[in-house]
Amino acid sequence: MGQVSRQAKIVEMVKEQGFVTIEHFVNFFKVTPQTIRRDLNQLAEQNQIRRHHGGAGLDSSTENTSYNTRKISQLEEKQRIAQAVVSHIPDHASLFINIGTTTETIARALLNHQGLQVVTNNLNVASILSNKEDFNVIIAGGMVRSRDGGIVGEATRDFIGQFKMDYGIIGISGIDGDGSLLDFDYQEVRIAQAIMENSRNVFLAADHTKFGRSAMVRLGNIKQADRLFTDRKPVKNILNILNEHNVCLDVSG
């Protein structure tokens, strides 16, 4: 069995069993432990499985990976996506920016713009953008999450509802095969929904690892975006949804 076929079977076995040991894979495929470890590392980098000591399992649908891990994960892809996003934002525009490491990368790419008006519930985004003297940065009130600087809660949602902005820049944890936008935190999702409702244009930024990734809270559907920014062409079913609902696709591969 070739590497591609073996790795596809590994993913299938993990999905069926939840967790599979390296020893089981070695016995099943009749290959060395080193070969299996290489396979698991590659699949983990592609976010198809989660690497554990002694084996592999599925990504949790109830708990996100740590902020520090997400901050460096797919960084080059996020930077390309960020450049694509900001190319569609004119100077002197108003915009929401939500929680996430992708949106923080976009914030850094916005520093070459002029005269932006920004409302955010992300302390890291506010810190990045507040260095520009010609930017007006407004931070939403609410409860600050220590793990990532996100601001959430009913007060945050109410605050967002006071604005109507030109653009809403949304990051997301997962996109299901039916186009559902998924995240891990119900309170965070409520804020993202409010941003989408109060934006004239919704820009969704998601690298390829977000497609097919599980998370337990449904934010909405990809068809609600005006434009999707990613680094690889999505699968046919997602493309059909985008085409059917006139969502512009920007692939910065």
mmCIF file of C-alpha atoms in Angstrom:
data_model
loop_
_atom_site.group_PDB
_atom_site.id
_atom_site.type_symbol
_atom_site.label_atom_id
_atom_site.label_comp_id
_atom_site.label_asym_id
_atom_site.label_seq_id
_atom_site.Cartn_x
_atom_site.Cartn_y
_atom_site.Cartn_z
ATOM 1 C CA MET A 1 0.000 0.000 0.000
ATOM 2 C CA GLY A 2 1.357 3.410 -0.991
ATOM 3 C CA GLN A 3 1.711 6.367 1.365
ATOM 4 C CA VAL A 4 -1.357 8.213 0.085
ATOM 5 C CA SER A 5 -3.598 5.166 0.422
ATOM 6 C CA ARG A 6 -2.131 4.316 3.827
ATOM 7 C CA GLN A 7 -2.699 7.822 5.168
ATOM 8 C CA ALA A 8 -6.276 7.851 3.870
ATOM 9 C CA LYS A 9 -6.865 4.548 5.688
ATOM 10 C CA ILE A 10 -5.298 5.962 8.861
ATOM 11 C CA VAL A 11 -7.756 8.869 8.830
ATOM 12 C CA GLU A 12 -10.635 6.444 8.230
ATOM 13 C CA MET A 13 -9.555 4.229 11.148
ATOM 14 C CA VAL A 14 -9.190 7.184 13.515
ATOM 15 C CA LYS A 15 -12.664 8.467 12.583
ATOM 16 C CA GLU A 16 -14.146 5.029 13.213
ATOM 17 C CA GLN A 17 -12.336 4.282 16.478
ATOM 18 C CA GLY A 18 -11.674 7.714 17.971
ATOM 19 C CA PHE A 19 -8.119 6.794 19.035
ATOM 20 C CA VAL A 20 -5.682 4.333 17.475
ATOM 21 C CA THR A 21 -2.253 3.391 18.820
ATOM 22 C CA ILE A 22 0.957 3.393 16.805
ATOM 23 C CA GLU A 23 1.339 -0.302 17.630
ATOM 24 C CA HIS A 24 -2.049 -1.065 16.073
ATOM 25 C CA PHE A 25 -1.139 0.841 12.913
ATOM 26 C CA VAL A 26 2.207 -0.971 12.686
ATOM 27 C CA ASN A 27 0.529 -4.378 12.949
ATOM 28 C CA PHE A 28 -2.245 -3.424 10.543
ATOM 29 C CA PHE A 29 -0.045 -1.982 7.782
ATOM 30 C CA LYS A 30 3.044 -4.172 8.387
ATOM 31 C CA VAL A 31 5.369 -1.140 8.381
ATOM 32 C CA THR A 32 7.855 0.288 10.860
ATOM 33 C CA PRO A 33 6.889 2.577 13.758
ATOM 34 C CA GLN A 34 9.012 5.304 12.144
ATOM 35 C CA THR A 35 6.870 5.154 9.007
ATOM 36 C CA ILE A 36 3.676 5.457 11.033
ATOM 37 C CA ARG A 37 5.061 8.363 13.056
ATOM 38 C CA ARG A 38 5.914 10.209 9.832
ATOM 39 C CA ASP A 39 2.405 9.554 8.526
ATOM 40 C CA LEU A 40 0.795 10.776 11.751
ATOM 41 C CA ASN A 41 2.952 13.907 11.867
ATOM 42 C CA GLN A 42 2.032 14.786 8.277
ATOM 43 C CA LEU A 43 -1.666 14.180 8.875
ATOM 44 C CA ALA A 44 -1.554 16.229 12.079
ATOM 45 C CA GLU A 45 0.080 19.133 10.196
ATOM 46 C CA GLN A 46 -2.818 18.946 7.741
ATOM 47 C CA ASN A 47 -5.273 19.012 10.683
ATOM 48 C CA GLN A 48 -6.804 15.708 9.591
ATOM 49 C CA ILE A 49 -6.026 14.052 12.931
ATOM 50 C CA ARG A 50 -4.688 15.063 16.326
ATOM 51 C CA ARG A 51 -1.318 13.604 17.280
ATOM 52 C CA HIS A 52 -1.140 12.084 20.759
ATOM 53 C CA HIS A 53 1.620 10.302 22.634
ATOM 54 C CA GLY A 54 1.517 6.718 21.417
ATOM 55 C CA GLY A 55 -1.091 7.211 18.724
ATOM 56 C CA ALA A 56 -3.613 9.510 17.076
ATOM 57 C CA GLY A 57 -7.167 10.710 17.621
ATOM 58 C CA LEU A 58 -9.662 13.173 16.254
ATOM 59 C CA ASP A 59 -9.637 16.898 16.835
ATOM 60 C CA SER A 60 -11.856 17.708 19.775
ATOM 61 C CA SER A 61 -15.201 19.280 18.869
ATOM 62 C CA THR A 62 -15.508 20.751 22.360
ATOM 63 C CA GLU A 63 -12.068 22.280 22.953
ATOM 64 C CA ASN A 64 -9.934 24.411 20.660
ATOM 65 C CA THR A 65 -6.172 24.065 20.396
ATOM 66 C CA SER A 66 -4.155 26.476 22.537
ATOM 67 C CA TYR A 67 -3.787 30.096 21.493
ATOM 68 C CA ASN A 68 0.009 29.855 21.263
ATOM 69 C CA THR A 69 -0.273 26.829 18.961
ATOM 70 C CA ARG A 70 -2.864 28.508 16.754
ATOM 71 C CA LYS A 71 -0.757 31.663 16.590
ATOM 72 C CA ILE A 72 2.019 29.907 14.656
ATOM 73 C CA SER A 73 -0.096 27.304 12.842
ATOM 74 C CA GLN A 74 -0.410 27.890 9.066
ATOM 75 C CA LEU A 75 1.224 31.300 9.534
ATOM 76 C CA GLU A 76 2.378 31.723 5.913
ATOM 77 C CA GLU A 77 -1.095 30.815 4.673
ATOM 78 C CA LYS A 78 -2.675 33.304 7.076
ATOM 79 C CA GLN A 79 -0.320 36.026 5.892
ATOM 80 C CA ARG A 80 -1.261 35.419 2.254
ATOM 81 C CA ILE A 81 -4.938 35.455 3.173
ATOM 82 C CA ALA A 82 -4.429 38.667 5.149
ATOM 83 C CA GLN A 83 -2.863 40.426 2.165
ATOM 84 C CA ALA A 84 -5.784 39.359 0.000
ATOM 85 C CA VAL A 85 -8.326 40.620 2.546
ATOM 86 C CA VAL A 86 -6.761 44.038 3.033
ATOM 87 C CA SER A 87 -6.531 44.580 -0.729
ATOM 88 C CA HIS A 88 -10.345 44.772 -0.681
ATOM 89 C CA ILE A 89 -10.498 47.259 2.222
ATOM 90 C CA PRO A 90 -10.279 50.908 1.134
ATOM 91 C CA ASP A 91 -8.724 53.649 3.221
ATOM 92 C CA HIS A 92 -11.105 55.453 5.600
ATOM 93 C CA ALA A 93 -13.408 52.417 5.835
ATOM 94 C CA SER A 94 -15.181 51.232 8.979
ATOM 95 C CA LEU A 95 -14.865 47.607 10.050
ATOM 96 C CA PHE A 96 -15.464 45.022 12.730
ATOM 97 C CA ILE A 97 -12.711 42.509 13.492
ATOM 98 C CA ASN A 98 -13.541 39.474 15.630
ATOM 99 C CA ILE A 99 -11.531 37.038 17.762
ATOM 100 C CA GLY A 100 -8.875 34.783 16.227
ATOM 101 C CA THR A 101 -5.268 34.450 15.167
ATOM 102 C CA THR A 102 -6.216 34.847 11.496
ATOM 103 C CA THR A 103 -7.925 38.173 12.176
ATOM 104 C CA GLU A 104 -4.902 39.282 14.201
ATOM 105 C CA THR A 105 -2.734 38.593 11.151
ATOM 106 C CA ILE A 106 -5.162 40.648 9.067
ATOM 107 C CA ALA A 107 -4.922 43.487 11.587
ATOM 108 C CA ARG A 108 -1.148 43.625 11.098
ATOM 109 C CA ALA A 109 -1.641 43.766 7.340
ATOM 110 C CA LEU A 110 -4.003 46.740 7.758
ATOM 111 C CA LEU A 111 -1.274 48.953 9.238
ATOM 112 C CA ASN A 112 -0.455 50.331 5.783
ATOM 113 C CA HIS A 113 -3.999 51.708 5.436
ATOM 114 C CA GLN A 114 -5.122 55.207 6.320
ATOM 115 C CA GLY A 115 -7.950 56.529 8.467
ATOM 116 C CA LEU A 116 -9.661 53.271 9.457
ATOM 117 C CA GLN A 117 -12.461 53.132 12.020
ATOM 118 C CA VAL A 118 -12.290 49.779 13.821
ATOM 119 C CA VAL A 119 -14.564 48.121 16.373
ATOM 120 C CA THR A 120 -13.172 44.908 17.844
ATOM 121 C CA ASN A 121 -13.716 42.450 20.669
ATOM 122 C CA ASN A 122 -10.105 41.274 20.401
ATOM 123 C CA LEU A 123 -7.578 42.947 22.718
ATOM 124 C CA ASN A 124 -4.696 41.736 20.537
ATOM 125 C CA VAL A 125 -6.215 43.377 17.462
ATOM 126 C CA ALA A 126 -6.752 46.593 19.426
ATOM 127 C CA SER A 127 -3.125 46.549 20.573
ATOM 128 C CA ILE A 128 -1.861 46.049 17.012
ATOM 129 C CA LEU A 129 -3.992 48.783 15.464
ATOM 130 C CA SER A 130 -3.789 51.371 18.232
ATOM 131 C CA ASN A 131 -0.213 52.177 17.160
ATOM 132 C CA LYS A 132 -1.594 53.988 14.098
ATOM 133 C CA GLU A 133 -2.377 57.607 15.038
ATOM 134 C CA ASP A 134 -4.873 58.024 12.179
ATOM 135 C CA PHE A 135 -6.891 54.926 13.207
ATOM 136 C CA ASN A 136 -9.805 55.132 15.615
ATOM 137 C CA VAL A 137 -9.997 51.848 17.502
ATOM 138 C CA ILE A 138 -12.998 51.106 19.700
ATOM 139 C CA ILE A 139 -12.887 48.146 22.080
ATOM 140 C CA ALA A 140 -16.122 46.349 22.954
ATOM 141 C CA GLY A 141 -16.974 46.015 26.622
ATOM 142 C CA GLY A 142 -17.440 42.650 28.275
ATOM 143 C CA MET A 143 -15.538 39.803 29.895
ATOM 144 C CA VAL A 144 -11.914 39.361 28.794
ATOM 145 C CA ARG A 145 -10.745 35.781 28.222
ATOM 146 C CA SER A 146 -7.258 35.407 29.653
ATOM 147 C CA ARG A 147 -6.294 32.651 27.212
ATOM 148 C CA ASP A 148 -6.495 34.776 24.055
ATOM 149 C CA GLY A 149 -7.580 38.345 24.803
ATOM 150 C CA GLY A 150 -11.069 37.830 23.401
ATOM 151 C CA ILE A 151 -13.932 39.885 24.847
ATOM 152 C CA VAL A 152 -17.286 38.098 25.138
ATOM 153 C CA GLY A 153 -20.635 38.267 26.875
ATOM 154 C CA GLU A 154 -24.059 39.873 26.508
ATOM 155 C CA ALA A 155 -22.610 43.342 27.090
ATOM 156 C CA THR A 156 -20.260 42.750 24.151
ATOM 157 C CA ARG A 157 -23.103 41.703 21.870
ATOM 158 C CA ASP A 158 -25.181 44.723 22.883
ATOM 159 C CA PHE A 159 -22.210 46.993 22.212
ATOM 160 C CA ILE A 160 -21.668 45.570 18.718
ATOM 161 C CA GLY A 161 -25.337 46.179 17.943
ATOM 162 C CA GLN A 162 -24.845 49.937 18.272
ATOM 163 C CA PHE A 163 -22.776 50.082 15.069
ATOM 164 C CA LYS A 164 -23.280 49.571 11.344
ATOM 165 C CA MET A 165 -19.909 49.066 9.695
ATOM 166 C CA ASP A 166 -18.715 48.788 6.099
ATOM 167 C CA TYR A 167 -16.942 45.467 6.655
ATOM 168 C CA GLY A 168 -17.077 42.608 9.142
ATOM 169 C CA ILE A 169 -13.902 40.510 9.154
ATOM 170 C CA ILE A 170 -14.644 37.093 10.604
ATOM 171 C CA GLY A 171 -12.332 34.227 11.496
ATOM 172 C CA ILE A 172 -13.754 30.771 12.159
ATOM 173 C CA SER A 173 -12.627 27.504 13.782
ATOM 174 C CA GLY A 174 -14.284 25.068 11.385
ATOM 175 C CA ILE A 175 -16.389 24.790 8.223
ATOM 176 C CA ASP A 176 -18.539 21.679 7.846
ATOM 177 C CA GLY A 177 -19.279 19.956 4.559
ATOM 178 C CA ASP A 178 -22.726 21.558 4.371
ATOM 179 C CA GLY A 179 -21.206 25.021 4.741
ATOM 180 C CA SER A 180 -21.955 25.396 8.458
ATOM 181 C CA LEU A 181 -19.574 27.771 10.228
ATOM 182 C CA LEU A 182 -18.478 26.216 13.513
ATOM 183 C CA ASP A 183 -16.757 27.396 16.662
ATOM 184 C CA PHE A 184 -16.079 26.207 20.206
ATOM 185 C CA ASP A 185 -17.432 29.000 22.411
ATOM 186 C CA TYR A 186 -21.135 29.846 22.438
ATOM 187 C CA GLN A 187 -20.489 33.369 23.717
ATOM 188 C CA GLU A 188 -17.899 34.022 21.006
ATOM 189 C CA VAL A 189 -20.329 32.797 18.368
ATOM 190 C CA ARG A 190 -23.007 35.211 19.592
ATOM 191 C CA ILE A 191 -20.616 38.124 19.071
ATOM 192 C CA ALA A 192 -19.586 36.935 15.598
ATOM 193 C CA GLN A 193 -23.275 36.643 14.648
ATOM 194 C CA ALA A 194 -23.852 40.227 15.786
ATOM 195 C CA ILE A 195 -20.884 41.390 13.710
ATOM 196 C CA MET A 196 -22.271 39.663 10.624
ATOM 197 C CA GLU A 197 -25.728 41.163 11.193
ATOM 198 C CA ASN A 198 -24.305 44.681 11.475
ATOM 199 C CA SER A 199 -21.834 44.601 8.564
ATOM 200 C CA ARG A 200 -22.591 45.769 5.044
ATOM 201 C CA ASN A 201 -19.992 43.320 3.715
ATOM 202 C CA VAL A 202 -18.982 40.112 5.502
ATOM 203 C CA PHE A 203 -15.453 38.862 4.775
ATOM 204 C CA LEU A 204 -14.765 35.316 5.981
ATOM 205 C CA ALA A 205 -11.080 34.383 6.344
ATOM 206 C CA ALA A 206 -10.206 30.690 6.747
ATOM 207 C CA ASP A 207 -7.153 28.672 5.747
ATOM 208 C CA HIS A 208 -7.617 25.199 4.250
ATOM 209 C CA THR A 209 -7.275 23.383 7.590
ATOM 210 C CA LYS A 210 -10.589 24.859 8.741
ATOM 211 C CA PHE A 211 -12.562 22.932 6.104
ATOM 212 C CA GLY A 212 -13.937 19.718 7.574
ATOM 213 C CA ARG A 213 -12.779 20.631 11.084
ATOM 214 C CA SER A 214 -15.236 19.857 13.873
ATOM 215 C CA ALA A 215 -16.497 22.262 16.531
ATOM 216 C CA MET A 216 -19.721 22.023 18.484
ATOM 217 C CA VAL A 217 -21.321 25.493 18.148
ATOM 218 C CA ARG A 218 -22.955 26.581 14.897
ATOM 219 C CA LEU A 219 -22.330 30.228 14.005
ATOM 220 C CA GLY A 220 -24.130 30.309 10.671
ATOM 221 C CA ASN A 221 -23.444 29.241 7.112
ATOM 222 C CA ILE A 222 -20.782 30.098 4.606
ATOM 223 C CA LYS A 223 -23.493 31.405 2.282
ATOM 224 C CA GLN A 224 -23.941 34.391 4.616
ATOM 225 C CA ALA A 225 -20.501 35.732 3.659
ATOM 226 C CA ASP A 226 -20.036 38.161 0.806
ATOM 227 C CA ARG A 227 -16.505 36.985 0.169
ATOM 228 C CA LEU A 228 -14.460 33.961 1.309
ATOM 229 C CA PHE A 229 -10.694 34.254 1.570
ATOM 230 C CA THR A 230 -8.694 31.024 1.765
ATOM 231 C CA ASP A 231 -5.428 29.509 0.532
ATOM 232 C CA ARG A 232 -6.699 26.426 -1.318
ATOM 233 C CA LYS A 233 -9.678 25.768 -3.530
ATOM 234 C CA PRO A 234 -12.465 24.213 -1.403
ATOM 235 C CA VAL A 235 -14.158 20.910 -2.221
ATOM 236 C CA LYS A 236 -16.911 20.753 -4.833
ATOM 237 C CA ASN A 237 -19.802 20.853 -2.368
ATOM 238 C CA ILE A 238 -18.522 24.083 -0.797
ATOM 239 C CA LEU A 239 -17.916 25.554 -4.250
ATOM 240 C CA ASN A 240 -21.502 24.765 -5.189
ATOM 241 C CA ILE A 241 -22.790 26.619 -2.117
ATOM 242 C CA LEU A 242 -20.601 29.625 -2.902
ATOM 243 C CA ASN A 243 -21.758 29.727 -6.512
ATOM 244 C CA GLU A 244 -25.416 29.241 -5.638
ATOM 245 C CA HIS A 245 -25.377 32.157 -3.186
ATOM 246 C CA ASN A 246 -23.027 34.446 -5.134
ATOM 247 C CA VAL A 247 -20.262 34.353 -2.525
ATOM 248 C CA CYS A 248 -17.011 35.586 -4.081
ATOM 249 C CA LEU A 249 -14.057 33.223 -3.622
ATOM 250 C CA ASP A 250 -10.514 34.535 -3.248
ATOM 251 C CA VAL A 251 -7.838 31.814 -3.218
ATOM 252 C CA SER A 252 -4.347 33.055 -2.345
ATOM 253 C CA GLY A 253 -2.389 29.846 -2.839
#
